[in-house]
Amino acid sequence: MSERWARLVLSTYRWVGAAAFPVVGAYVAFRASKGKEERGRHGERYGVASVARPSGPLIWVHAASVGETSAVTPLVEAIVDMGIHVVLTTGTVTSAKMVQDRLGDRVIHQYVPLDLKPAVDRFLTHWQPDLAIICESEIWPMTILELGTRRVPQVLVNGRLSDRSFANWHKRPSIAEALFENLAHVVAQSEIDGERFRTLGARPVTVSGNLKVDTAIPPVNDAELSALQRMIGSRKTWAAISTHQGEEQIVAQVHHMLKARHRDLLTIIVPRHPDRAIEIAAEIEKMGMKVALRSRGDQIAPDTDIYLGDTIGDMGLYLRVTEVAFVGRSLTAQGGQNPLEPAMLRSAILSGRNVQNFRDSYQRLIKNGGAKLVRDKDMLAGAVNYLFNNPEERQVMIDAGLKTVEDMRGSLTRTMTALEPFIQPLVLQARLSNREGGWK
């Protein structure tokens, strides 16, 4: 890497800031969580591969966490079906488990290397990808520049830029352009995202819609679902999913307010970070409520107030036992979380107003009547109570959410069309490689 590139990387980190680079946060989290990851795989963070590279063309696909992994899974399956090897990197243990559960040995999973030159160089030297596909908003200067130096095409799919990230990039347009010009194509989620990428110098940019709409409905174990339904019985339920710090206490307060009118109420809380479950349970119990944790195998007793869904990969279970879902990171935190899964699983959707990261999805849901925004705990309690008391209106919201999802489908097809010029030569190369019994 030239001295100019090195200066660019340093100035980018200095001026744009860590908020625009998720890998900085990932590095801090990695240092803080040492010892909690899979044994023997720490080296992958520094680009040390744990398996050999297969022969033939190979595409590197990166999805940061669970949401991105779920979104990109159908795309990865389509690529693998073409006979091309995929090394799929993620940044968390939970997303690694999702890769194993949904893709198994169809792909090679590795933890993403830190955005440090030695780690990135080691990773790229070993895997020698023919194409790099990055999902959503992972913008790493060192990785982008190293791929550019090696002339590896880079495509950003399901691309989005939050208000904050766009504002940070926009302050230093020359730096943004120097990085984004390395992207061979950006496939953006929405027209707003597409225009933002164009403003920052990305070319070409197309708009596909959200890949998360084309994912399969979250799976469920039928036996576990039946067991949970038996424990709940005829009790009224609502769920608060993907909650962040502070929201669990608000939800518990809402439960207390609602219980005066709905004495059989059971509230399900699914925190975004399950490792906070013990802390959450303790705080709610201090409020005088009884909490059951799924991770401990706790039973739901008649006097259980809160069922804490602190297990990984069970969103399909929790959303199948309720018809009302509040989506978190929207009252006490900024950005919101994905509302499409509850829409797919027949829930009327409620959310706080801070949903900038999923603006397009919420705008469509709200316009069609599938979601409503609330400003505080009193408004949230009122909305849940209204939906309990008006099953016809609840069903209208559920049907509107399902129709919205159906109308939004097609992103996978549009994304594959954008990727075709990059993938088709590799498909031909893979066929030749198979015939000749060698690589390249």
Coordinates of C-alpha atoms in Angstrom, one line a residue:
M1 CA 0.0 0.0 0.0
S2 CA 1.3 3.4 -0.9
E3 CA 2.0 6.2 1.6
R4 CA -0.9 8.1 0.1
W5 CA -3.2 5.3 0.9
A6 CA -1.9 5.0 4.4
R7 CA -2.4 8.7 5.0
L8 CA -5.9 8.3 3.6
V9 CA -6.8 5.5 6.0
L10 CA -5.5 7.5 9.0
S11 CA -7.3 10.7 8.1
T12 CA -10.5 8.8 7.4
Y13 CA -10.5 7.3 10.9
R14 CA -9.6 10.6 12.4
W15 CA -12.2 12.8 10.6
V16 CA -15.2 10.4 9.9
G17 CA -15.0 8.8 13.2
A18 CA -15.7 5.4 14.6
A19 CA -19.5 5.8 14.1
A20 CA -19.0 5.3 10.3
F21 CA -16.8 2.2 10.8
P22 CA -18.5 -0.7 12.5
V23 CA -15.3 -2.7 12.6
V24 CA -13.8 -0.2 15.2
G25 CA -16.6 -1.1 17.5
A26 CA -16.2 -4.8 16.6
Y27 CA -12.5 -4.6 17.6
V28 CA -13.4 -3.0 21.0
A29 CA -16.1 -5.7 21.5
F30 CA -13.7 -8.4 20.5
R31 CA -11.1 -7.2 23.1
A32 CA -13.8 -7.0 25.8
S33 CA -15.2 -10.4 25.0
K34 CA -12.0 -12.5 24.8
G35 CA -12.6 -15.9 26.2
K36 CA -16.3 -15.8 25.3
E37 CA -15.8 -16.8 21.7
E38 CA -15.4 -20.2 20.1
R39 CA -12.2 -21.9 21.4
G40 CA -9.4 -22.1 18.9
R41 CA -10.8 -19.5 16.4
H42 CA -9.3 -16.2 17.8
G43 CA -6.7 -16.3 15.0
E44 CA -9.3 -15.7 12.4
R45 CA -9.7 -12.2 13.7
Y46 CA -6.1 -11.6 12.6
G47 CA -6.6 -13.2 9.2
V48 CA -5.2 -16.6 10.2
A49 CA -7.4 -19.1 8.3
S50 CA -8.6 -22.2 10.1
V51 CA -9.2 -24.2 6.9
A52 CA -7.6 -24.5 3.5
R53 CA -8.8 -22.6 0.5
P54 CA -10.7 -24.9 -2.0
S55 CA -9.7 -24.9 -5.6
G56 CA -11.6 -22.9 -8.2
P57 CA -13.3 -19.5 -8.1
L58 CA -14.2 -18.2 -4.7
I59 CA -16.4 -15.3 -3.5
W60 CA -15.9 -13.6 -0.2
V61 CA -19.3 -12.6 1.3
H62 CA -19.4 -10.6 4.6
A63 CA -22.4 -10.1 6.9
A64 CA -21.7 -8.4 10.2
S65 CA -24.2 -9.9 12.5
V66 CA -27.5 -11.9 12.7
G67 CA -29.7 -9.5 10.8
E68 CA -27.2 -9.1 7.9
T69 CA -26.6 -12.9 7.9
S70 CA -30.3 -13.6 7.6
A71 CA -30.6 -11.1 4.8
V72 CA -27.7 -12.4 2.8
T73 CA -28.4 -16.2 3.2
P74 CA -30.7 -16.6 0.1
L75 CA -28.1 -14.7 -2.0
V76 CA -25.3 -17.0 -0.7
E77 CA -27.5 -20.1 -1.5
A78 CA -28.0 -18.8 -5.0
I79 CA -24.3 -18.3 -5.6
V80 CA -23.4 -21.8 -4.1
D81 CA -26.0 -23.3 -6.4
M82 CA -24.0 -22.0 -9.4
G83 CA -21.0 -24.1 -8.3
I84 CA -19.0 -21.3 -6.8
H85 CA -17.2 -21.6 -3.4
V86 CA -18.2 -19.0 -0.8
V87 CA -16.2 -18.0 2.3
L88 CA -18.8 -16.2 4.5
T89 CA -17.4 -14.0 7.3
T90 CA -19.4 -12.6 10.2
G91 CA -18.4 -10.7 13.4
T92 CA -20.4 -12.5 16.2
V93 CA -20.8 -15.9 17.7
T94 CA -24.6 -15.7 17.3
S95 CA -24.2 -15.0 13.5
A96 CA -21.7 -17.9 13.2
K97 CA -24.3 -20.2 14.8
M98 CA -26.9 -19.0 12.3
V99 CA -24.5 -19.7 9.4
Q100 CA -24.0 -23.3 10.7
D101 CA -27.7 -23.8 11.3
R102 CA -28.9 -22.5 7.9
L103 CA -26.0 -23.2 5.5
G104 CA -24.0 -25.9 7.2
D105 CA -21.1 -27.1 5.2
R106 CA -22.3 -25.4 2.0
V107 CA -20.1 -22.5 2.8
I108 CA -16.8 -21.9 4.7
H109 CA -17.4 -19.7 7.7
Q110 CA -14.7 -17.5 9.1
Y111 CA -14.7 -14.6 11.6
V112 CA -14.1 -11.4 9.8
P113 CA -10.5 -10.1 10.1
L114 CA -10.0 -6.8 12.0
D115 CA -9.5 -3.8 9.7
L116 CA -5.8 -3.7 10.3
K117 CA -3.3 -4.1 7.4
P118 CA -1.5 -7.3 8.6
A119 CA -4.9 -9.0 9.3
V120 CA -6.5 -8.0 6.1
D121 CA -3.4 -8.9 4.1
R122 CA -3.1 -12.3 5.7
F123 CA -6.8 -13.0 5.0
L124 CA -6.7 -11.9 1.4
T125 CA -3.4 -13.7 0.7
H126 CA -4.9 -17.0 1.9
W127 CA -8.4 -16.8 0.4
Q128 CA -7.5 -14.9 -2.9
P129 CA -11.2 -14.0 -3.5
D130 CA -12.3 -13.4 -7.1
L131 CA -15.1 -11.1 -5.9
A132 CA -16.0 -9.5 -2.5
I133 CA -19.6 -8.9 -1.6
I134 CA -20.3 -6.8 1.5
C135 CA -23.8 -6.6 3.0
E136 CA -25.4 -3.4 4.2
S137 CA -23.2 -0.7 5.9
E138 CA -19.8 -2.3 6.6
I139 CA -17.4 0.3 5.3
W140 CA -13.8 -0.5 6.3
P141 CA -11.1 1.7 4.7
M142 CA -8.2 -0.7 5.1
T143 CA -10.1 -3.6 3.6
I144 CA -11.5 -1.6 0.8
L145 CA -8.2 -0.2 -0.2
E146 CA -6.4 -3.6 0.1
L147 CA -9.0 -5.1 -2.2
G148 CA -8.6 -2.2 -4.6
T149 CA -4.9 -2.6 -4.6
R150 CA -5.3 -6.3 -5.5
R151 CA -7.9 -5.4 -8.2
V152 CA -10.6 -7.6 -6.5
P153 CA -14.1 -6.3 -7.5
Q154 CA -16.1 -5.1 -4.5
V155 CA -19.9 -5.0 -4.5
L156 CA -22.0 -3.6 -1.7
V157 CA -25.4 -5.2 -1.5
N158 CA -28.4 -4.3 0.5
G159 CA -26.5 -1.0 1.1
R160 CA -27.7 1.6 3.4
L161 CA -26.3 4.7 5.1
S162 CA -27.8 5.9 8.3
D163 CA -28.4 9.7 8.8
R164 CA -25.4 9.9 11.1
S165 CA -23.0 7.9 8.9
F166 CA -24.0 9.9 5.8
A167 CA -23.5 13.2 7.7
N168 CA -20.0 12.1 8.8
W169 CA -19.0 11.1 5.3
H170 CA -20.5 14.2 3.8
K171 CA -18.1 16.4 5.9
R172 CA -15.1 14.9 4.1
P173 CA -16.3 14.3 0.5
S174 CA -12.8 13.8 -0.9
I175 CA -12.1 11.0 1.5
A176 CA -15.5 9.4 0.8
E177 CA -14.9 9.5 -2.9
A178 CA -11.4 8.0 -2.6
L179 CA -12.9 5.1 -0.8
F180 CA -16.3 4.6 -2.6
E181 CA -14.6 4.8 -6.0
N182 CA -13.1 1.4 -5.2
L183 CA -16.6 -0.2 -5.2
A184 CA -17.5 -1.7 -8.5
H185 CA -21.2 -1.5 -7.8
V186 CA -23.5 -0.4 -5.0
V187 CA -26.9 -2.1 -4.7
A188 CA -28.8 0.1 -2.3
Q189 CA -31.9 -0.7 -0.2
S190 CA -33.9 2.4 -1.0
E191 CA -33.9 5.5 -3.3
I192 CA -32.7 7.6 -0.3
D193 CA -29.8 5.3 0.3
G194 CA -29.0 5.1 -3.4
E195 CA -28.9 8.9 -3.7
R196 CA -26.6 9.1 -0.6
F197 CA -24.1 6.7 -2.1
R198 CA -24.1 8.6 -5.4
T199 CA -23.5 11.9 -3.5
L200 CA -20.5 10.3 -1.9
G201 CA -19.0 9.3 -5.2
A202 CA -20.1 5.7 -5.6
R203 CA -20.7 4.6 -9.3
P204 CA -22.7 2.8 -10.5
V205 CA -25.6 2.6 -8.0
T206 CA -28.8 0.7 -8.4
V207 CA -31.7 0.2 -6.0
S208 CA -33.0 -3.3 -5.2
G209 CA -35.2 -3.0 -2.1
N210 CA -34.4 -4.7 1.1
L211 CA -33.0 -8.3 0.9
K212 CA -34.5 -9.0 4.3
V213 CA -38.0 -9.1 2.6
D214 CA -36.9 -12.1 0.5
T215 CA -35.7 -14.2 3.4
A216 CA -37.6 -17.2 4.5
I217 CA -40.0 -16.9 7.5
P218 CA -38.0 -17.5 10.7
P219 CA -38.1 -21.2 11.4
V220 CA -39.5 -22.9 14.5
N221 CA -39.3 -26.2 16.2
D222 CA -42.8 -27.5 16.3
A223 CA -42.4 -29.4 19.5
E224 CA -41.0 -26.4 21.3
L225 CA -43.8 -24.2 19.9
S226 CA -46.4 -26.6 21.2
A227 CA -44.8 -26.8 24.6
L228 CA -44.7 -23.0 24.9
Q229 CA -48.3 -22.7 23.7
R230 CA -49.4 -25.1 26.4
M231 CA -47.6 -23.1 29.1
I232 CA -49.2 -19.9 27.9
G233 CA -52.7 -21.4 27.6
S234 CA -55.4 -18.8 27.0
R235 CA -53.4 -15.8 28.5
K236 CA -53.2 -12.6 26.5
T237 CA -49.7 -12.0 25.2
W238 CA -47.7 -9.3 23.6
A239 CA -44.0 -9.3 22.7
A240 CA -41.2 -6.6 22.9
I241 CA -38.5 -7.8 20.6
S242 CA -34.9 -6.6 19.8
T243 CA -35.0 -4.4 22.9
H244 CA -32.0 -2.3 24.0
Q245 CA -30.9 -1.0 27.4
G246 CA -33.7 0.9 29.1
E247 CA -36.5 -0.4 27.0
E248 CA -37.0 -3.5 29.1
Q249 CA -37.8 -1.4 32.1
I250 CA -40.3 0.6 30.0
V251 CA -41.9 -2.6 28.8
A252 CA -42.1 -3.9 32.4
Q253 CA -43.8 -0.6 33.4
V254 CA -46.3 -1.0 30.5
H255 CA -47.0 -4.6 31.7
H256 CA -47.8 -3.2 35.2
M257 CA -50.1 -0.6 33.7
L258 CA -51.9 -3.1 31.5
K259 CA -52.3 -5.8 34.1
A260 CA -54.9 -3.7 35.9
R261 CA -57.2 -4.3 32.9
H262 CA -55.9 -7.6 31.6
R263 CA -55.2 -9.7 34.7
D264 CA -54.1 -12.8 32.7
L265 CA -51.4 -10.8 30.8
L266 CA -48.1 -12.3 29.9
T267 CA -45.4 -10.1 28.4
I268 CA -42.6 -11.6 26.3
I269 CA -39.3 -9.7 26.2
V270 CA -36.6 -10.7 23.6
P271 CA -33.5 -8.5 24.2
R272 CA -31.3 -7.8 21.3
H273 CA -28.3 -9.0 23.3
P274 CA -29.3 -12.1 25.2
D275 CA -26.2 -11.9 27.4
R276 CA -27.9 -9.1 29.3
A277 CA -30.7 -11.4 30.4
I278 CA -29.6 -11.9 34.1
E279 CA -29.2 -8.1 34.5
I280 CA -32.6 -7.5 32.9
A281 CA -34.3 -10.1 35.1
A282 CA -32.8 -8.7 38.2
E283 CA -34.0 -5.1 37.4
I284 CA -37.5 -6.3 36.6
E285 CA -37.8 -8.4 39.7
K286 CA -36.8 -5.3 41.8
M287 CA -40.0 -3.8 40.3
G288 CA -42.0 -6.6 42.0
M289 CA -42.6 -8.8 39.0
K290 CA -42.0 -12.5 38.4
V291 CA -39.7 -13.3 35.6
A292 CA -39.1 -16.6 33.8
L293 CA -36.0 -17.1 31.6
R294 CA -36.1 -19.5 28.6
S295 CA -32.4 -20.1 28.8
R296 CA -32.8 -21.7 32.3
G297 CA -35.8 -23.8 31.2
D298 CA -38.1 -21.8 33.6
Q299 CA -41.7 -22.8 33.3
I300 CA -44.4 -20.1 32.8
A301 CA -46.5 -20.2 36.0
P302 CA -49.9 -18.6 36.4
D303 CA -48.2 -15.7 38.3
T304 CA -45.4 -15.2 35.8
D305 CA -45.4 -11.6 34.6
I306 CA -42.5 -11.6 32.1
Y307 CA -41.1 -14.4 29.9
L308 CA -37.6 -13.5 28.9
G309 CA -36.7 -14.9 25.5
D310 CA -32.9 -14.9 26.0
T311 CA -32.0 -17.7 23.5
I312 CA -30.4 -17.3 20.1
G313 CA -32.3 -18.1 16.9
D314 CA -35.8 -18.4 18.5
M315 CA -37.5 -15.3 17.1
G316 CA -39.7 -17.5 15.0
L317 CA -40.9 -19.2 18.3
Y318 CA -41.6 -16.0 20.2
L319 CA -43.5 -14.2 17.4
R320 CA -45.7 -17.2 16.8
V321 CA -47.3 -17.0 20.2
T322 CA -48.5 -13.4 20.0
E323 CA -50.2 -11.0 17.6
V324 CA -48.8 -7.8 19.0
A325 CA -45.1 -6.9 18.7
F326 CA -43.2 -3.8 19.8
V327 CA -39.9 -3.5 18.0
G328 CA -37.1 -2.1 20.0
R329 CA -34.1 0.2 19.7
S330 CA -36.7 2.8 19.0
L331 CA -37.5 4.4 22.4
T332 CA -34.3 4.7 24.3
A333 CA -31.8 4.0 21.5
Q334 CA -31.5 5.3 17.9
G335 CA -32.1 3.6 14.6
G336 CA -34.7 1.0 15.2
Q337 CA -34.6 -2.7 14.3
N338 CA -36.0 -4.8 11.5
P339 CA -39.9 -4.8 11.5
L340 CA -40.2 -7.2 8.6
E341 CA -40.0 -10.5 10.7
P342 CA -43.0 -9.6 12.9
A343 CA -44.9 -8.6 9.8
M344 CA -44.1 -11.9 8.2
L345 CA -45.2 -13.8 11.3
R346 CA -48.6 -12.0 11.6
S347 CA -48.1 -9.4 14.3
A348 CA -49.5 -5.9 14.5
I349 CA -46.3 -3.8 14.8
L350 CA -45.6 -1.0 17.3
S351 CA -42.4 1.0 17.5
G352 CA -40.9 4.1 19.0
R353 CA -40.2 6.9 16.6
N354 CA -36.4 6.5 16.3
V355 CA -36.4 4.2 13.3
Q356 CA -34.0 5.9 10.9
N357 CA -32.1 2.8 10.0
F358 CA -35.3 1.1 8.7
R359 CA -37.0 4.2 7.4
D360 CA -38.2 2.8 4.1
S361 CA -39.7 -0.4 5.7
Y362 CA -41.5 1.6 8.3
Q363 CA -42.8 4.2 5.9
R364 CA -44.3 1.5 3.8
L365 CA -45.8 -0.4 6.8
I366 CA -47.2 2.8 8.3
K367 CA -48.7 4.0 5.0
N368 CA -50.5 0.6 4.5
G369 CA -51.6 0.5 8.2
G370 CA -49.4 -2.4 9.3
A371 CA -47.4 -0.4 11.9
K372 CA -47.9 2.4 14.4
L373 CA -45.3 4.6 16.1
V374 CA -45.5 5.6 19.8
R375 CA -43.6 8.3 21.6
D376 CA -43.4 7.0 25.2
K377 CA -44.6 4.3 27.6
D378 CA -48.0 5.8 28.1
M379 CA -48.7 5.8 24.4
L380 CA -47.3 2.2 24.1
A381 CA -49.6 1.0 26.8
G382 CA -52.5 2.7 25.2
A383 CA -51.7 1.1 21.8
V384 CA -51.3 -2.4 23.2
N385 CA -54.6 -2.1 25.2
Y386 CA -56.4 -0.9 22.1
L387 CA -55.2 -3.8 20.1
F388 CA -56.2 -6.3 22.8
N389 CA -59.7 -4.8 23.0
N390 CA -60.2 -4.5 19.2
P391 CA -59.4 -7.8 17.5
E392 CA -60.8 -6.6 14.2
E393 CA -58.4 -3.6 14.1
R394 CA -55.6 -5.9 15.1
Q395 CA -56.4 -8.2 12.2
V396 CA -56.4 -5.2 9.8
M397 CA -52.9 -4.3 10.9
I398 CA -51.7 -7.9 10.6
D399 CA -53.2 -8.2 7.0
A400 CA -51.6 -4.8 6.1
G401 CA -48.2 -6.0 7.3
L402 CA -48.4 -9.2 5.3
K403 CA -49.4 -7.3 2.1
T404 CA -46.6 -4.8 2.6
V405 CA -44.0 -7.6 2.8
E406 CA -45.5 -9.2 -0.3
D407 CA -45.4 -5.9 -2.2
M408 CA -41.7 -5.4 -1.2
R409 CA -40.5 -8.7 -2.5
G410 CA -38.1 -9.0 -5.5
S411 CA -34.9 -7.6 -4.0
L412 CA -33.0 -10.9 -4.4
T413 CA -33.8 -11.1 -8.1
R414 CA -32.8 -7.5 -8.7
T415 CA -29.6 -8.0 -6.6
M416 CA -28.6 -11.1 -8.6
T417 CA -29.2 -9.1 -11.8
A418 CA -26.7 -6.5 -10.6
L419 CA -24.2 -9.2 -9.7
E420 CA -24.5 -11.1 -12.9
P421 CA -21.6 -9.4 -14.8
F422 CA -19.3 -10.3 -11.9
I423 CA -20.6 -13.8 -11.2
Q424 CA -21.1 -15.2 -14.7
P425 CA -17.4 -15.2 -15.6
L426 CA -16.7 -17.1 -12.4
V427 CA -19.4 -19.7 -13.2
L428 CA -17.7 -20.4 -16.5
Q429 CA -14.4 -20.5 -14.8
A430 CA -15.7 -23.0 -12.3
R431 CA -17.1 -25.2 -15.0
L432 CA -13.7 -25.2 -16.8
S433 CA -12.0 -25.9 -13.5
N434 CA -14.2 -28.9 -12.9
R435 CA -13.5 -30.3 -16.3
E436 CA -9.8 -29.8 -16.1
G437 CA -9.5 -30.9 -12.5
G438 CA -7.6 -27.8 -11.4
W439 CA -7.9 -24.2 -10.4
K440 CA -7.5 -21.4 -12.9

